[in-house]
Coordinates of C-alpha atoms and ligand atoms in Angstrom, one line a residue:
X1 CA 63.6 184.3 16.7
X2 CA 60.0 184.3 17.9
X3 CA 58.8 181.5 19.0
X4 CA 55.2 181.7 19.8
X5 CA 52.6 179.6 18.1
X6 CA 54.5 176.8 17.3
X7 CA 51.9 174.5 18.7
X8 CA 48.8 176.7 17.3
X9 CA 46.0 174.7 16.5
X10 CA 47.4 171.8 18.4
X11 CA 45.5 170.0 21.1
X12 CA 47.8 168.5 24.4
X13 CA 47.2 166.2 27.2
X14 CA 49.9 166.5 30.0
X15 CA 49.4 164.2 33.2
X16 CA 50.9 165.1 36.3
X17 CA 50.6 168.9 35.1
X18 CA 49.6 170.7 38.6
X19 CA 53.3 171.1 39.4
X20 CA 56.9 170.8 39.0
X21 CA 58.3 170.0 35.2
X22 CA 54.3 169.1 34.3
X23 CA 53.2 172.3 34.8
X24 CA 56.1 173.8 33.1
X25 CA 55.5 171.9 29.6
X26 CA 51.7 172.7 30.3
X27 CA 52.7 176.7 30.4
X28 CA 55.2 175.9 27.1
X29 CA 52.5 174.7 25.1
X30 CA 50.3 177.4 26.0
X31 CA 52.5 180.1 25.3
X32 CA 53.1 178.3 21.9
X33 CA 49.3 178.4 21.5
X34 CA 47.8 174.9 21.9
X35 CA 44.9 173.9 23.7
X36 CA 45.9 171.7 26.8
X37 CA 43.8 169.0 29.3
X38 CA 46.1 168.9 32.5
X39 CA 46.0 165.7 34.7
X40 CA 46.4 165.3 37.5
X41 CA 45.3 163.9 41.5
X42 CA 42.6 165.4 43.3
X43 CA 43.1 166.7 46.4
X44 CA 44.9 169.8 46.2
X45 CA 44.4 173.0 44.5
X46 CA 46.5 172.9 41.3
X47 CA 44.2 174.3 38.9
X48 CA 44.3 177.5 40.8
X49 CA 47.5 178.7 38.7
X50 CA 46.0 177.9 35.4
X51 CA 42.9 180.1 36.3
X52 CA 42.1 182.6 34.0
X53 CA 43.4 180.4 31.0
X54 CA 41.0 179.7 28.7
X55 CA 43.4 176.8 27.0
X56 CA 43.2 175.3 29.3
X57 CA 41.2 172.6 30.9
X58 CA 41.8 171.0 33.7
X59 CA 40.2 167.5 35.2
X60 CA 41.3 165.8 38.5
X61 CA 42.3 161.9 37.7
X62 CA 44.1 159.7 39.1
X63 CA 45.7 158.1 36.4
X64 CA 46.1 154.8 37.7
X65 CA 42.2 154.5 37.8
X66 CA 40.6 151.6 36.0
X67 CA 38.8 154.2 33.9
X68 CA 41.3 157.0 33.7
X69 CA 42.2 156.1 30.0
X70 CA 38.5 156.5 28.6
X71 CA 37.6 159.5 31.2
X72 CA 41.4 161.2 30.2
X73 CA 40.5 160.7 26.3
X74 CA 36.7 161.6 26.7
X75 CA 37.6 164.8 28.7
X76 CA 39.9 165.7 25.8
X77 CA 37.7 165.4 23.1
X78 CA 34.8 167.1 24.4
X79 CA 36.7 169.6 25.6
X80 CA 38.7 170.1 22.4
X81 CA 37.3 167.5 20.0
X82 CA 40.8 165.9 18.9
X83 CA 44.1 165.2 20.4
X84 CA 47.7 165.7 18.5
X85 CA 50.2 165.2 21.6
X86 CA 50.1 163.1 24.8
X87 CA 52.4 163.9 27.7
X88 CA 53.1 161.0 30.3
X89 CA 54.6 163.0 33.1
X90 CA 52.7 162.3 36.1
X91 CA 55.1 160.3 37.9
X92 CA 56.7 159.7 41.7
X93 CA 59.7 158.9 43.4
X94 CA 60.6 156.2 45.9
X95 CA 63.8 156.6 47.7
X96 CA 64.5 153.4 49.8
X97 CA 67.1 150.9 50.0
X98 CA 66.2 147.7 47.8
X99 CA 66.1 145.3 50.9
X100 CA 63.4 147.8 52.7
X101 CA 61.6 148.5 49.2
X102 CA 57.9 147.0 50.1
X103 CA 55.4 144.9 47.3
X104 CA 53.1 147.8 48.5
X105 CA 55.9 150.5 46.9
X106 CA 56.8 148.4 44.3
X107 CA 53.2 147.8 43.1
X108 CA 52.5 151.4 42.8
X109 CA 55.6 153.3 41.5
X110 CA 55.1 150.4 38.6
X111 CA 51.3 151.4 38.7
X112 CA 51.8 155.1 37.7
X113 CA 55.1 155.3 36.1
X114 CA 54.6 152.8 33.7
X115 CA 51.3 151.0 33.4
X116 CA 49.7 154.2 33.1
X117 CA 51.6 155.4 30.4
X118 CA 51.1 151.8 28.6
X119 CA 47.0 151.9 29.2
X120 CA 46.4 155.7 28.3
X121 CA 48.7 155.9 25.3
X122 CA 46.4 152.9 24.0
X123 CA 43.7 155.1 24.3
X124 CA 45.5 158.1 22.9
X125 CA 46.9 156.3 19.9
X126 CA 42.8 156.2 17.7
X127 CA 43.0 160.1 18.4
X128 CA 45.8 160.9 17.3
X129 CA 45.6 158.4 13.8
X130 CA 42.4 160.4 13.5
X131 CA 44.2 163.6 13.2
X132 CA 47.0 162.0 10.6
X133 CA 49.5 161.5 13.4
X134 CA 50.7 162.9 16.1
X135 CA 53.1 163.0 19.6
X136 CA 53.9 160.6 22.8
X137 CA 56.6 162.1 24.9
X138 CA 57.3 160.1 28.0
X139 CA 58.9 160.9 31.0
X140 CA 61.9 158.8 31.4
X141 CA 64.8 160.0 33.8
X142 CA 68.9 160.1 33.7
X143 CA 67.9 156.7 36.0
X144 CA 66.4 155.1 32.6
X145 CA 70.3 153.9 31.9
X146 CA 71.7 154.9 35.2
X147 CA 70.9 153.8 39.1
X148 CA 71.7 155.7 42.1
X149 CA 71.4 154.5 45.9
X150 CA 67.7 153.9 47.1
X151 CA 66.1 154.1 43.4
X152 CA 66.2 150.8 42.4
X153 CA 62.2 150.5 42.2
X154 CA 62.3 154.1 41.2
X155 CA 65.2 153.2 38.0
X156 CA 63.2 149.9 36.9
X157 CA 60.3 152.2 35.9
X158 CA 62.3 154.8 34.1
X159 CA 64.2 151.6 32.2
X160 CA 60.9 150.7 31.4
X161 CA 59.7 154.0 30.2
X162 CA 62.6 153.8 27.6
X163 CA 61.5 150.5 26.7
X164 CA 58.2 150.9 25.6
X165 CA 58.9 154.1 24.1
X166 CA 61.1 152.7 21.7
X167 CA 58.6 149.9 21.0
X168 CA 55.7 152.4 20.5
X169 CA 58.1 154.6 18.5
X170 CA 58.3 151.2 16.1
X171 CA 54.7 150.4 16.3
X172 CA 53.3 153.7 15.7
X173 CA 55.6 155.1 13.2
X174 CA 53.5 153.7 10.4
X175 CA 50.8 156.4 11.4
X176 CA 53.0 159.2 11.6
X177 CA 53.6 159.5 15.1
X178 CA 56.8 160.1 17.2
X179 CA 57.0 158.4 20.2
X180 CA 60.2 159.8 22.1
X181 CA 61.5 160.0 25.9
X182 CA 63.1 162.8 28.0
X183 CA 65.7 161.9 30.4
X184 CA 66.2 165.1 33.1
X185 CA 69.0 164.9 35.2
X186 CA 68.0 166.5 38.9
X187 CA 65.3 169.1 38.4
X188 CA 63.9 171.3 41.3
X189 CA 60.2 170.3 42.2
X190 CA 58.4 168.5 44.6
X191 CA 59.6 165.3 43.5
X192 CA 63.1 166.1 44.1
X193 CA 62.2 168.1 47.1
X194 CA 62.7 165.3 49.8
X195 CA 66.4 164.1 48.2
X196 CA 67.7 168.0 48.4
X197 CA 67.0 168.0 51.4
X198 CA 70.4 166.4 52.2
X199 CA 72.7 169.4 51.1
X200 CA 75.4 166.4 50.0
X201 CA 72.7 165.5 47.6
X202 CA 72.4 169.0 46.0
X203 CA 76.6 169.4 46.0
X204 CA 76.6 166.2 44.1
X205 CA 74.6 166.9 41.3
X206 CA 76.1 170.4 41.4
X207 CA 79.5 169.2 40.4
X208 CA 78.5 166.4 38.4
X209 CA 76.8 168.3 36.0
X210 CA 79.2 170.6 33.7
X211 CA 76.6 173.1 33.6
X212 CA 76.9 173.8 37.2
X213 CA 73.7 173.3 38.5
X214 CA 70.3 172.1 39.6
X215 CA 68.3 172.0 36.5
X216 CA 64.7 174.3 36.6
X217 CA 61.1 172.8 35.4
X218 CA 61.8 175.2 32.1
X219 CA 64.7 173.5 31.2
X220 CA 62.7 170.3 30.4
X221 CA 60.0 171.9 29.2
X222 CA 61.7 173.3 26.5
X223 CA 62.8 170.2 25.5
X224 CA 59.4 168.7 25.3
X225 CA 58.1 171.8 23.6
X226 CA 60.8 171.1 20.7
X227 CA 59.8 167.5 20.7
X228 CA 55.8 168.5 20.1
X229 CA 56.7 171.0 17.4
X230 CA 56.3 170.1 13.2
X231 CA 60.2 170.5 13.6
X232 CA 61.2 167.4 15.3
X233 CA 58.5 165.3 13.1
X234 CA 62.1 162.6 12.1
X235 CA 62.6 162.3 15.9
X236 CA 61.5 158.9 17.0
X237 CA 62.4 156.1 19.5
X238 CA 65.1 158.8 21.3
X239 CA 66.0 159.3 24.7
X240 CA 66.6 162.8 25.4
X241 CA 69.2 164.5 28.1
X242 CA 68.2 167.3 30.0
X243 CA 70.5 167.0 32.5
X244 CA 73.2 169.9 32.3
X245 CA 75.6 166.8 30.6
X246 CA 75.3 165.3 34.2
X247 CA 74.7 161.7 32.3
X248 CA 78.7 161.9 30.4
X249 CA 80.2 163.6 33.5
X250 CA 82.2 160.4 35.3
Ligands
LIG301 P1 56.2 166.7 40.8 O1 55.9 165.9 42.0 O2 56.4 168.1 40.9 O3 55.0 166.4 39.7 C1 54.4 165.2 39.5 C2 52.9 165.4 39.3 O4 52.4 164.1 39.0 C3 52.3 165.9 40.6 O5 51.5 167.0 40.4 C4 51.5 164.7 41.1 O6 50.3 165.1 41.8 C5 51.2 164.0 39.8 N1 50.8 162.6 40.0 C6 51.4 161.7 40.8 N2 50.8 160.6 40.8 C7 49.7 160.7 40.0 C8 48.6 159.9 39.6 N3 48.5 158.7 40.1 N4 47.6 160.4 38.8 C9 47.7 161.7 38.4 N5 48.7 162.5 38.7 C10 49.7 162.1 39.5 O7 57.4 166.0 40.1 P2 58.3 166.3 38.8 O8 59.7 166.3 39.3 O9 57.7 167.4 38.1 O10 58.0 164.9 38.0 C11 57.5 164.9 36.7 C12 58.1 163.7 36.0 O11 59.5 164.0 35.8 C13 58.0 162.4 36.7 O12 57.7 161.3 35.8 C14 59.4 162.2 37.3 O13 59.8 160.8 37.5 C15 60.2 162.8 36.1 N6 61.6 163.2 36.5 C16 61.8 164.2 37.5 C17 63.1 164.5 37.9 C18 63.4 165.5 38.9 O14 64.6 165.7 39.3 N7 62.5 166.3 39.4 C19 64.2 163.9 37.2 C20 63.9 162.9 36.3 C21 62.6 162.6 35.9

């Protein structure tokens, strides 16, 4: 079955999409012909892969910034003039003990992976009413019911990204749109880069997921391709595995 053009005519933001699972969904979306504003830091030279692209737009934001919602949404609609899906993926990683975790660490791993999501959904959420409804898909993690060592900062943001999903999925559904979560197990980017490092790190989550392996940026992109698509319009308030069963595996 084809699937191109299953987002046609549909208009995307994706934060954090200048690498790793971001960029992924961003190339998804493309290939399923919508229109896509990709987020993310300046500083380093990201839009280069998307050159060429003519859907896509690309605007360097922090999105932490006081003014990130309005200049995120603003960008969007001038570029596009509407807005159907919103993906919070721009996230990071702190790996430290919970005795060495600093205020400093704790204030900004909150900052990005969850206030962020809270202040430029807001903004999102007029947009998308305006177009009858529409998509949130938020990046939780296999640590939004889980913990592992070092990620206690890291698993109190991703247990909070489940939270207010669910909560937006129950505020929002009255305007038609699906506010949902994916939950990747371990996934090779840049993120993850530091932790595989440690080759124990990479047997582990070899053997505990039955698939066998370290998941690939595609994997979750195809799960938040499905979730964007007129297919999974009854989806709402759900946490989604992408984790090669790693989650069930004990
Ligand atoms: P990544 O580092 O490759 O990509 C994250 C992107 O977010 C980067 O391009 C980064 O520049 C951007 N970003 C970070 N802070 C930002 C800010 N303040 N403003 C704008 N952009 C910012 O990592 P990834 O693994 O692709 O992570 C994407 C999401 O997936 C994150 O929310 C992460 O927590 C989640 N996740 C990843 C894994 C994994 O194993 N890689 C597992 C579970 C969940």
């Amino acid at each position: 079955m084809s699937t191109a053009g299953r987002l046609s005519g549909k208009v995307a933001i994706v934060t954090g999409g200048g690498s790793g699972i971001g960029r992924a969904i961003v190339d998804a979306y493309i290939a399923n012909g919508a229109n896509v504003l990709v987020v993310d830091l300046p500083g380093r030279d990201w839009q280069s892969h998307f050159k060429g692209k003519a859907a896509v737009m690309c605007l360097e934001q922090d999105v932490t910034a006081r003014d990130a919602p309005d200049n995120v949404v603003g960008a969007c609609m001038k570029a596009f003039g509407g807005l159907d899906i919103l993906v919070n993926n721009a996230g990071i990683a702190i790996g430290a003990q919970f005795e060495e975790t600093t205020d400093e660490q704790w204030d900004r791993i909150l900052g990005i992976n969850v206030t962020a999501i809270f202040r430029l959904s807001k903004a999102a959420v007029p947009h998308l009413r305006a177009r009858g409804g529409g998509r949130i898909i938020n990046l939780g993690s296999i640590m939004s019911n889980t913990a592992g060592p070092s990620l206690a900062a890291y698993g109190t943001t991703k247990h909070a990204v489940a939270g207010l999903s669910k909560g937006m999925a129950v505020d929002l559904g009255k305007y038609k749109i699906t506010v949902n979560y994916l939950q990747p197990g371990s996934i090779w980017t840049a993120l993850s880069q530091p932790f595989f490092d440690d080759p124990n790190f990479v047997k582990y989550w070899e053997a505990k997921a039955p698939m066998g392996r370290i998941g690939d940026p595609e994997d979750v992109a195809a799960a938040a391709l499905f979730l964007a698509t007129d297919e999974a319009k009854f989806v709402s308030g759900a946490g989604i595995a992408v984790d090669g069963g790693a989650a069930v595996n004990f």
